[in-house]
PDB file of C-alpha atoms in Angstrom:
ATOM      1  CA  MET X 280       0.210  -0.083   0.119  1.00 43.00           C
ATOM      2  CA  PRO X 281       1.511   3.692  -0.902  1.00 44.00           C
ATOM      3  CA  THR X 282       1.984   5.622   2.235  1.00 48.00           C
ATOM      4  CA  VAL X 283       0.523   8.924   0.888  1.00 53.00           C
ATOM      5  CA  ASN X 284      -3.207   8.925   0.071  1.00 63.00           C
ATOM      6  CA  VAL X 285      -3.059  10.070  -3.332  1.00 66.00           C
ATOM      7  CA  ASN X 286      -5.939  10.319  -6.134  1.00 76.00           C
ATOM      8  CA  PRO X 287      -6.477   7.465  -8.291  1.00 79.00           C
ATOM      9  CA  THR X 288      -5.992   9.018 -11.394  1.00 83.00           C
ATOM     10  CA  ARG X 289      -4.049   9.163 -14.953  1.00 84.00           C
ATOM     11  CA  MET X 290      -2.748  12.925 -13.794  1.00 88.00           C
ATOM     12  CA  GLU X 291      -1.787  11.704 -11.086  1.00 89.00           C
ATOM     13  CA  LEU X 292      -0.151   8.266 -12.172  1.00 87.00           C
ATOM     14  CA  LYS X 293       1.616  10.510 -14.404  1.00 89.00           C
ATOM     15  CA  LYS X 294       3.223  12.946 -12.062  1.00 91.00           C
ATOM     16  CA  LEU X 295       4.748  10.118  -9.572  1.00 92.00           C
ATOM     17  CA  LYS X 296       6.399   8.625 -12.702  1.00 91.00           C
ATOM     18  CA  GLY X 297       7.952  12.490 -12.910  1.00 93.00           C
ATOM     19  CA  ARG X 298       8.393  12.034  -9.419  1.00 92.00           C
ATOM     20  CA  LEU X 299      10.321   8.686  -8.933  1.00 93.00           C
ATOM     21  CA  ALA X 300      12.084   9.511 -12.483  1.00 94.00           C
ATOM     22  CA  THR X 301      13.463  12.850 -10.309  1.00 94.00           C
ATOM     23  CA  ALA X 302      14.217  11.072  -7.188  1.00 94.00           C
ATOM     24  CA  ARG X 303      16.478   8.023  -9.243  1.00 94.00           C
ATOM     25  CA  HIS X 304      18.387  10.968 -11.154  1.00 95.00           C
ATOM     26  CA  GLY X 305      19.291  12.873  -7.649  1.00 93.00           C
ATOM     27  CA  HIS X 306      19.574   9.705  -5.865  1.00 94.00           C
ATOM     28  CA  LYS X 307      22.704   8.801  -8.577  1.00 95.00           C
ATOM     29  CA  LEU X 308      24.166  11.815  -8.190  1.00 94.00           C
ATOM     30  CA  LEU X 309      23.693  12.125  -4.607  1.00 94.00           C
ATOM     31  CA  LYS X 310      25.538   8.618  -4.665  1.00 94.00           C
ATOM     32  CA  ASP X 311      28.033  10.084  -6.757  1.00 94.00           C
ATOM     33  CA  LYS X 312      28.796  13.139  -4.608  1.00 93.00           C
ATOM     34  CA  ARG X 313      29.093  10.765  -2.093  1.00 94.00           C
ATOM     35  CA  ASP X 314      31.619   8.564  -3.236  1.00 94.00           C
ATOM     36  CA  GLU X 315      33.412  11.500  -4.142  1.00 94.00           C
ATOM     37  CA  LEU X 316      33.235  13.003  -0.789  1.00 94.00           C
ATOM     38  CA  MET X 317      34.920  10.039   0.458  1.00 94.00           C
ATOM     39  CA  LYS X 318      37.773  10.231  -2.214  1.00 95.00           C
ATOM     40  CA  LEU X 319      38.836  13.279  -0.878  1.00 94.00           C
ATOM     41  CA  PHE X 320      38.240  12.701   2.730  1.00 95.00           C
ATOM     42  CA  LEU X 321      40.088   9.880   2.571  1.00 95.00           C
ATOM     43  CA  ASP X 322      43.310  11.788   0.913  1.00 95.00           C
ATOM     44  CA  VAL X 323      42.969  14.844   3.245  1.00 94.00           C
ATOM     45  CA  VAL X 324      43.222  12.182   6.300  1.00 95.00           C
ATOM     46  CA  ARG X 325      46.121  10.581   4.790  1.00 96.00           C
ATOM     47  CA  GLU X 326      47.707  13.526   4.627  1.00 95.00           C
ATOM     48  CA  GLU X 327      47.013  14.696   7.679  1.00 94.00           C
ATOM     49  CA  LYS X 328      48.179  11.671   9.430  1.00 95.00           C
ATOM     50  CA  GLU X 329      51.560  12.147   7.748  1.00 95.00           C
ATOM     51  CA  LEU X 330      51.836  15.054   8.442  1.00 94.00           C
ATOM     52  CA  ARG X 331      50.790  15.180  11.976  1.00 94.00           C
ATOM     53  CA  ALA X 332      53.333  11.146  12.139  1.00 94.00           C
ATOM     54  CA  SER X 333      56.119  13.626  11.153  1.00 92.00           C
ATOM     55  CA  LEU X 334      55.111  16.559  13.706  1.00 91.00           C
ATOM     56  CA  GLU X 335      54.813  14.194  16.544  1.00 92.00           C
ATOM     57  CA  VAL X 336      59.065  12.723  15.655  1.00 90.00           C
ATOM     58  CA  ARG X 337      60.070  16.390  15.649  1.00 88.00           C
ATOM     59  CA  TYR X 338      58.157  17.406  18.625  1.00 86.00           C
ATOM     60  CA  ALA X 339      59.878  14.807  20.358  1.00 87.00           C
ATOM     61  CA  ASN X 340      62.482  15.651  19.915  1.00 84.00           C
ATOM     62  CA  VAL X 341      61.973  19.792  21.030  1.00 82.00           C
ATOM     63  CA  GLN X 342      60.597  17.971  24.176  1.00 83.00           C
ATOM     64  CA  ALA X 343      63.957  16.226  24.585  1.00 82.00           C
ATOM     65  CA  ASN X 344      65.957  19.338  23.890  1.00 77.00           C
ATOM     66  CA  PHE X 345      63.749  21.054  26.447  1.00 77.00           C
ATOM     67  CA  ALA X 346      64.120  18.850  28.854  1.00 79.00           C
ATOM     68  CA  VAL X 347      68.185  18.714  28.850  1.00 76.00           C
ATOM     69  CA  ALA X 348      68.601  21.854  28.621  1.00 75.00           C
ATOM     70  CA  ALA X 349      65.895  22.769  31.967  1.00 73.00           C
ATOM     71  CA  ALA X 350      68.251  20.662  33.461  1.00 73.00           C
ATOM     72  CA  ALA X 351      71.331  22.568  32.618  1.00 68.00           C
ATOM     73  CA  MET X 352      70.444  25.888  33.318  1.00 69.00           C
ATOM     74  CA  ASN X 353      68.737  27.796  35.775  1.00 66.00           C
ATOM     75  CA  GLY X 354      64.919  28.126  35.877  1.00 67.00           C
ATOM     76  CA  LYS X 355      65.301  31.826  35.787  1.00 70.00           C
ATOM     77  CA  MET X 356      67.277  31.699  33.410  1.00 65.00           C
ATOM     78  CA  LEU X 357      65.577  29.593  30.962  1.00 66.00           C
ATOM     79  CA  THR X 358      62.404  31.863  31.576  1.00 69.00           C
ATOM     80  CA  GLU X 359      63.744  35.181  30.890  1.00 64.00           C
ATOM     81  CA  ALA X 360      65.413  33.977  27.762  1.00 63.00           C
ATOM     82  CA  LEU X 361      62.055  32.706  26.490  1.00 66.00           C
ATOM     83  CA  LEU X 362      60.368  35.737  27.195  1.00 63.00           C
ATOM     84  CA  LEU X 363      60.906  37.764  24.329  1.00 62.00           C
ATOM     85  CA  PRO X 364      59.312  35.958  21.211  1.00 59.00           C
ATOM     86  CA  LYS X 365      61.309  34.466  18.244  1.00 62.00           C
ATOM     87  CA  SER X 366      59.341  35.421  14.917  1.00 66.00           C
ATOM     88  CA  GLU X 367      55.838  37.709  14.528  1.00 73.00           C
ATOM     89  CA  GLY X 368      53.383  36.794  11.739  1.00 75.00           C
ATOM     90  CA  THR X 369      49.668  36.968  10.631  1.00 82.00           C
ATOM     91  CA  LEU X 370      47.606  33.743  10.754  1.00 82.00           C
ATOM     92  CA  SER X 371      44.866  34.567   7.440  1.00 86.00           C
ATOM     93  CA  VAL X 372      41.718  32.430   6.919  1.00 87.00           C
ATOM     94  CA  SER X 373      40.016  32.167   3.473  1.00 90.00           C
ATOM     95  CA  GLU X 374      37.695  29.724   2.394  1.00 90.00           C
ATOM     96  CA  LYS X 375      38.324  27.646  -0.763  1.00 89.00           C
ATOM     97  CA  ASN X 376      35.312  24.384  -2.548  1.00 89.00           C
ATOM     98  CA  LEU X 377      35.581  21.488  -2.177  1.00 85.00           C
ATOM     99  CA  MET X 378      32.533  19.260  -3.595  1.00 83.00           C
ATOM    100  CA  SER X 379      30.463  22.062  -2.864  1.00 85.00           C
ATOM    101  CA  VAL X 380      31.569  21.835   0.993  1.00 89.00           C
ATOM    102  CA  SER X 381      33.343  25.379   2.273  1.00 90.00           C
ATOM    103  CA  VAL X 382      36.665  24.335   3.960  1.00 91.00           C
ATOM    104  CA  PRO X 383      38.975  26.851   6.150  1.00 90.00           C
ATOM    105  CA  SER X 384      42.152  27.087   4.016  1.00 90.00           C
ATOM    106  CA  PHE X 385      44.822  29.040   6.393  1.00 88.00           C
ATOM    107  CA  SER X 386      47.885  31.364   5.400  1.00 86.00           C
ATOM    108  CA  TYR X 387      50.734  32.307   7.279  1.00 81.00           C
ATOM    109  CA  ASP X 388      52.683  35.466   7.160  1.00 79.00           C
ATOM    110  CA  GLU X 389      55.978  35.946   8.999  1.00 71.00           C
ATOM    111  CA  SER X 390      55.992  39.905   8.754  1.00 64.00           C
ATOM    112  CA  HIS X 391      59.050  39.557  11.969  1.00 57.00           C
ATOM    113  CA  ARG X 392      62.073  37.441  12.496  1.00 57.00           C
ATOM    114  CA  THR X 393      64.525  38.312  15.225  1.00 54.00           C
ATOM    115  CA  ASP X 394      68.204  36.757  13.705  1.00 53.00           C
ATOM    116  CA  GLY X 395      69.717  34.249  16.076  1.00 50.00           C
ATOM    117  CA  CYS X 396      67.240  33.031  19.186  1.00 54.00           C
ATOM    118  CA  GLY X 397      65.994  36.236  20.142  1.00 55.00           C
ATOM    119  CA  TYR X 398      68.600  35.457  23.706  1.00 53.00           C
ATOM    120  CA  GLY X 399      72.091  35.590  24.402  1.00 53.00           C
ATOM    121  CA  PHE X 400      73.934  32.471  23.705  1.00 52.00           C
ATOM    122  CA  ALA X 401      76.211  33.371  27.567  1.00 50.00           C
ATOM    123  CA  PHE X 402      74.138  31.359  29.947  1.00 53.00           C
ATOM    124  CA  THR X 403      72.003  28.985  27.540  1.00 59.00           C
ATOM    125  CA  SER X 404      73.016  25.730  26.171  1.00 62.00           C
ATOM    126  CA  GLY X 405      73.243  24.916  23.326  1.00 64.00           C
ATOM    127  CA  GLU X 406      70.336  22.249  23.602  1.00 69.00           C
ATOM    128  CA  LEU X 407      67.562  25.551  24.171  1.00 70.00           C
ATOM    129  CA  ASP X 408      69.028  27.175  21.147  1.00 69.00           C
ATOM    130  CA  PHE X 409      68.396  23.376  19.101  1.00 70.00           C
ATOM    131  CA  ALA X 410      65.064  23.314  20.274  1.00 73.00           C
ATOM    132  CA  VAL X 411      63.599  26.461  19.635  1.00 73.00           C
ATOM    133  CA  GLU X 412      64.782  26.776  16.406  1.00 74.00           C
ATOM    134  CA  SER X 413      62.936  23.507  15.597  1.00 74.00           C
ATOM    135  CA  LEU X 414      59.876  25.002  17.062  1.00 74.00           C
ATOM    136  CA  SER X 415      59.726  27.420  14.917  1.00 75.00           C
ATOM    137  CA  GLY X 416      60.352  25.537  12.000  1.00 76.00           C
ATOM    138  CA  MET X 417      57.102  23.650  12.646  1.00 83.00           C
ATOM    139  CA  THR X 418      55.069  26.731  13.289  1.00 83.00           C
ATOM    140  CA  ALA X 419      54.096  27.177   9.025  1.00 85.00           C
ATOM    141  CA  ASP X 420      53.207  22.524   9.314  1.00 89.00           C
ATOM    142  CA  LEU X 421      51.029  23.342  12.661  1.00 90.00           C
ATOM    143  CA  ILE X 422      49.482  25.215  10.510  1.00 91.00           C
ATOM    144  CA  LYS X 423      48.887  22.755   8.134  1.00 92.00           C
ATOM    145  CA  LEU X 424      47.877  20.052  10.214  1.00 94.00           C
ATOM    146  CA  ALA X 425      44.854  22.708  11.649  1.00 92.00           C
ATOM    147  CA  GLU X 426      44.011  23.053   8.552  1.00 93.00           C
ATOM    148  CA  LEU X 427      44.060  20.180   7.248  1.00 94.00           C
ATOM    149  CA  GLU X 428      41.754  18.421  10.582  1.00 94.00           C
ATOM    150  CA  LYS X 429      39.379  21.037  10.201  1.00 93.00           C
ATOM    151  CA  SER X 430      38.675  19.942   6.353  1.00 94.00           C
ATOM    152  CA  ALA X 431      38.431  16.105   7.156  1.00 94.00           C
ATOM    153  CA  GLU X 432      36.076  16.948   9.740  1.00 94.00           C
ATOM    154  CA  LEU X 433      33.985  19.293   7.921  1.00 95.00           C
ATOM    155  CA  LEU X 434      34.111  16.668   5.255  1.00 95.00           C
ATOM    156  CA  ALA X 435      32.636  13.761   6.795  1.00 95.00           C
ATOM    157  CA  ASP X 436      29.838  15.836   8.196  1.00 95.00           C
ATOM    158  CA  GLU X 437      28.598  16.485   5.008  1.00 95.00           C
ATOM    159  CA  ILE X 438      29.395  12.111   3.563  1.00 95.00           C
ATOM    160  CA  GLU X 439      27.145  11.886   6.573  1.00 95.00           C
ATOM    161  CA  LYS X 440      24.850  14.019   5.631  1.00 94.00           C
ATOM    162  CA  THR X 441      24.256  13.287   2.138  1.00 94.00           C
ATOM    163  CA  ARG X 442      24.827   9.063   3.553  1.00 94.00           C
ATOM    164  CA  ARG X 443      22.074  10.518   4.770  1.00 95.00           C
ATOM    165  CA  ARG X 444      19.735  11.717   2.217  1.00 94.00           C
ATOM    166  CA  VAL X 445      20.690   8.454  -0.089  1.00 95.00           C
ATOM    167  CA  ASN X 446      19.134   6.311   2.165  1.00 95.00           C
ATOM    168  CA  ALA X 447      15.930   8.152   2.861  1.00 94.00           C
ATOM    169  CA  LEU X 448      15.353   8.278  -0.972  1.00 94.00           C
ATOM    170  CA  GLU X 449      17.008   4.293  -1.180  1.00 92.00           C
ATOM    171  CA  SER X 450      14.617   3.458   1.561  1.00 92.00           C
ATOM    172  CA  ILE X 451      11.770   5.984   2.277  1.00 92.00           C
ATOM    173  CA  MET X 452      11.069   8.485  -0.810  1.00 92.00           C
ATOM    174  CA  ILE X 453      11.524   5.891  -3.966  1.00 93.00           C
ATOM    175  CA  PRO X 454       9.551   2.663  -2.779  1.00 93.00           C
ATOM    176  CA  ASP X 455       7.041   5.007  -1.817  1.00 92.00           C
ATOM    177  CA  ILE X 456       6.191   6.174  -4.838  1.00 92.00           C
ATOM    178  CA  GLU X 457       6.565   3.571  -6.137  1.00 92.00           C
ATOM    179  CA  SER X 458       3.989   1.383  -3.923  1.00 90.00           C
ATOM    180  CA  SER X 459       1.502   4.535  -5.084  1.00 90.00           C
ATOM    181  CA  ILE X 460       2.169   3.408  -8.747  1.00 91.00           C
ATOM    182  CA  ARG X 461       1.471   0.008  -8.452  1.00 89.00           C
ATOM    183  CA  SER X 462      -1.833   0.905  -6.204  1.00 88.00           C
ATOM    184  CA  ILE X 463      -2.979   3.501  -8.800  1.00 89.00           C
ATOM    185  CA  SER X 464      -2.168   1.255 -12.076  1.00 87.00           C
ATOM    186  CA  MET X 465      -3.584  -1.832 -10.709  1.00 87.00           C
ATOM    187  CA  LYS X 466      -6.889   0.496  -9.825  1.00 87.00           C
ATOM    188  CA  LEU X 467      -6.705   1.613 -13.288  1.00 86.00           C
ATOM    189  CA  ASP X 468      -6.674  -1.374 -14.536  1.00 82.00           C
ATOM    190  CA  GLU X 469      -9.214  -2.193 -12.236  1.00 84.00           C
ATOM    191  CA  ASN X 470     -11.244   0.730 -13.652  1.00 80.00           C
ATOM    192  CA  GLU X 471     -10.155  -0.098 -17.376  1.00 81.00           C
ATOM    193  CA  ARG X 472     -11.540  -4.487 -16.776  1.00 82.00           C
ATOM    194  CA  GLY X 473     -14.589  -3.229 -14.781  1.00 80.00           C
ATOM    195  CA  ASN X 474     -15.333  -0.853 -17.888  1.00 80.00           C
ATOM    196  CA  THR X 475     -14.834  -3.585 -20.422  1.00 82.00           C
ATOM    197  CA  THR X 476     -17.273  -5.853 -18.940  1.00 83.00           C
ATOM    198  CA  ARG X 477     -19.952  -2.862 -18.474  1.00 83.00           C
ATOM    199  CA  LEU X 478     -19.518  -2.507 -22.279  1.00 83.00           C
ATOM    200  CA  MET X 479     -19.335  -6.201 -22.761  1.00 84.00           C
ATOM    201  CA  LYS X 480     -22.702  -6.557 -20.972  1.00 85.00           C
ATOM    202  CA  ILE X 481     -24.060  -3.864 -22.510  1.00 84.00           C
ATOM    203  CA  LYS X 482     -23.502  -5.188 -25.899  1.00 82.00           C
ATOM    204  CA  ASP X 483     -24.903  -7.929 -25.117  1.00 77.00           C
ATOM    205  CA  ILE X 484     -28.070  -6.735 -24.102  1.00 82.00           C
ATOM    206  CA  MET X 485     -28.601  -4.447 -27.253  1.00 84.00           C
ATOM    207  CA  VAL X 486     -27.405  -7.903 -29.502  1.00 78.00           C
ATOM    208  CA  ALA X 487     -30.345  -9.709 -27.752  1.00 77.00           C
ATOM    209  CA  GLU X 488     -32.597  -6.944 -27.212  1.00 77.00           C
ATOM    210  CA  GLN X 489     -32.036  -6.980 -31.302  1.00 78.00           C
ATOM    211  CA  MET X 490     -32.554 -10.626 -32.359  1.00 79.00           C
ATOM    212  CA  GLU X 491     -36.163 -10.195 -30.192  1.00 77.00           C
ATOM    213  CA  ALA X 492     -36.541  -7.171 -32.224  1.00 74.00           C
ATOM    214  CA  ARG X 493     -36.101  -9.679 -35.085  1.00 77.00           C
ATOM    215  CA  ARG X 494     -38.035 -12.485 -33.881  1.00 75.00           C
ATOM    216  CA  SER X 495     -41.027 -10.218 -33.189  1.00 74.00           C
ATOM    217  CA  ALA X 496     -40.897  -8.668 -36.678  1.00 71.00           C
ATOM    218  CA  ASP X 497     -40.755 -12.520 -38.154  1.00 67.00           C
ATOM    219  CA  ALA X 498     -43.334 -14.161 -36.414  1.00 70.00           C
ATOM    220  CA  LYS X 499     -45.719 -10.912 -37.725  1.00 65.00           C
ATOM    221  CA  ILE X 500     -45.043 -11.790 -41.121  1.00 61.00           C
TER     222      ILE X 500
END
């Protein structure tokens, strides 16, 4: 039985067939979109995973150098050495379109960079120099990682929305329309058979009346 009550008319049948064709076309487009989004998502996740693994290794080295520097230096001296920033920059945020999904695009402009490490070398250890230089070199990659992670999140949300739309068309809308079309077609066929039966009965009655009239005419002769 159809989920939606419809009038069993040929006009309604034509409308439903048009809706079915549109729904099937939309279903195909959404499936194609879902598949392309999945490819993009996997590419972004793969790039993000590789970048994260690289940054984790580099950050572990930075932590190790900081730990050695902290052990070799006076705590107050270490804090004072790190008070002055090594560089300053501006982070610009824009958007780019990936399969109708607006994802962020980060751009970092380093407007000011201090020569050296930004502090004197007389009372600092070499490990601190290595740690500061390495950490400074990670800025661009950290920003790129943030961009990739947000892009992956937005793509995943869009994939889920598209998947729900595909399932709704596939499991609810298209079957309901097909059920309505079958119901109307059966009703129209039933009406057609009924009309044919009535016409045949009328024809039989008319033939019988003509034969009776002919017999009456022959009897009078």
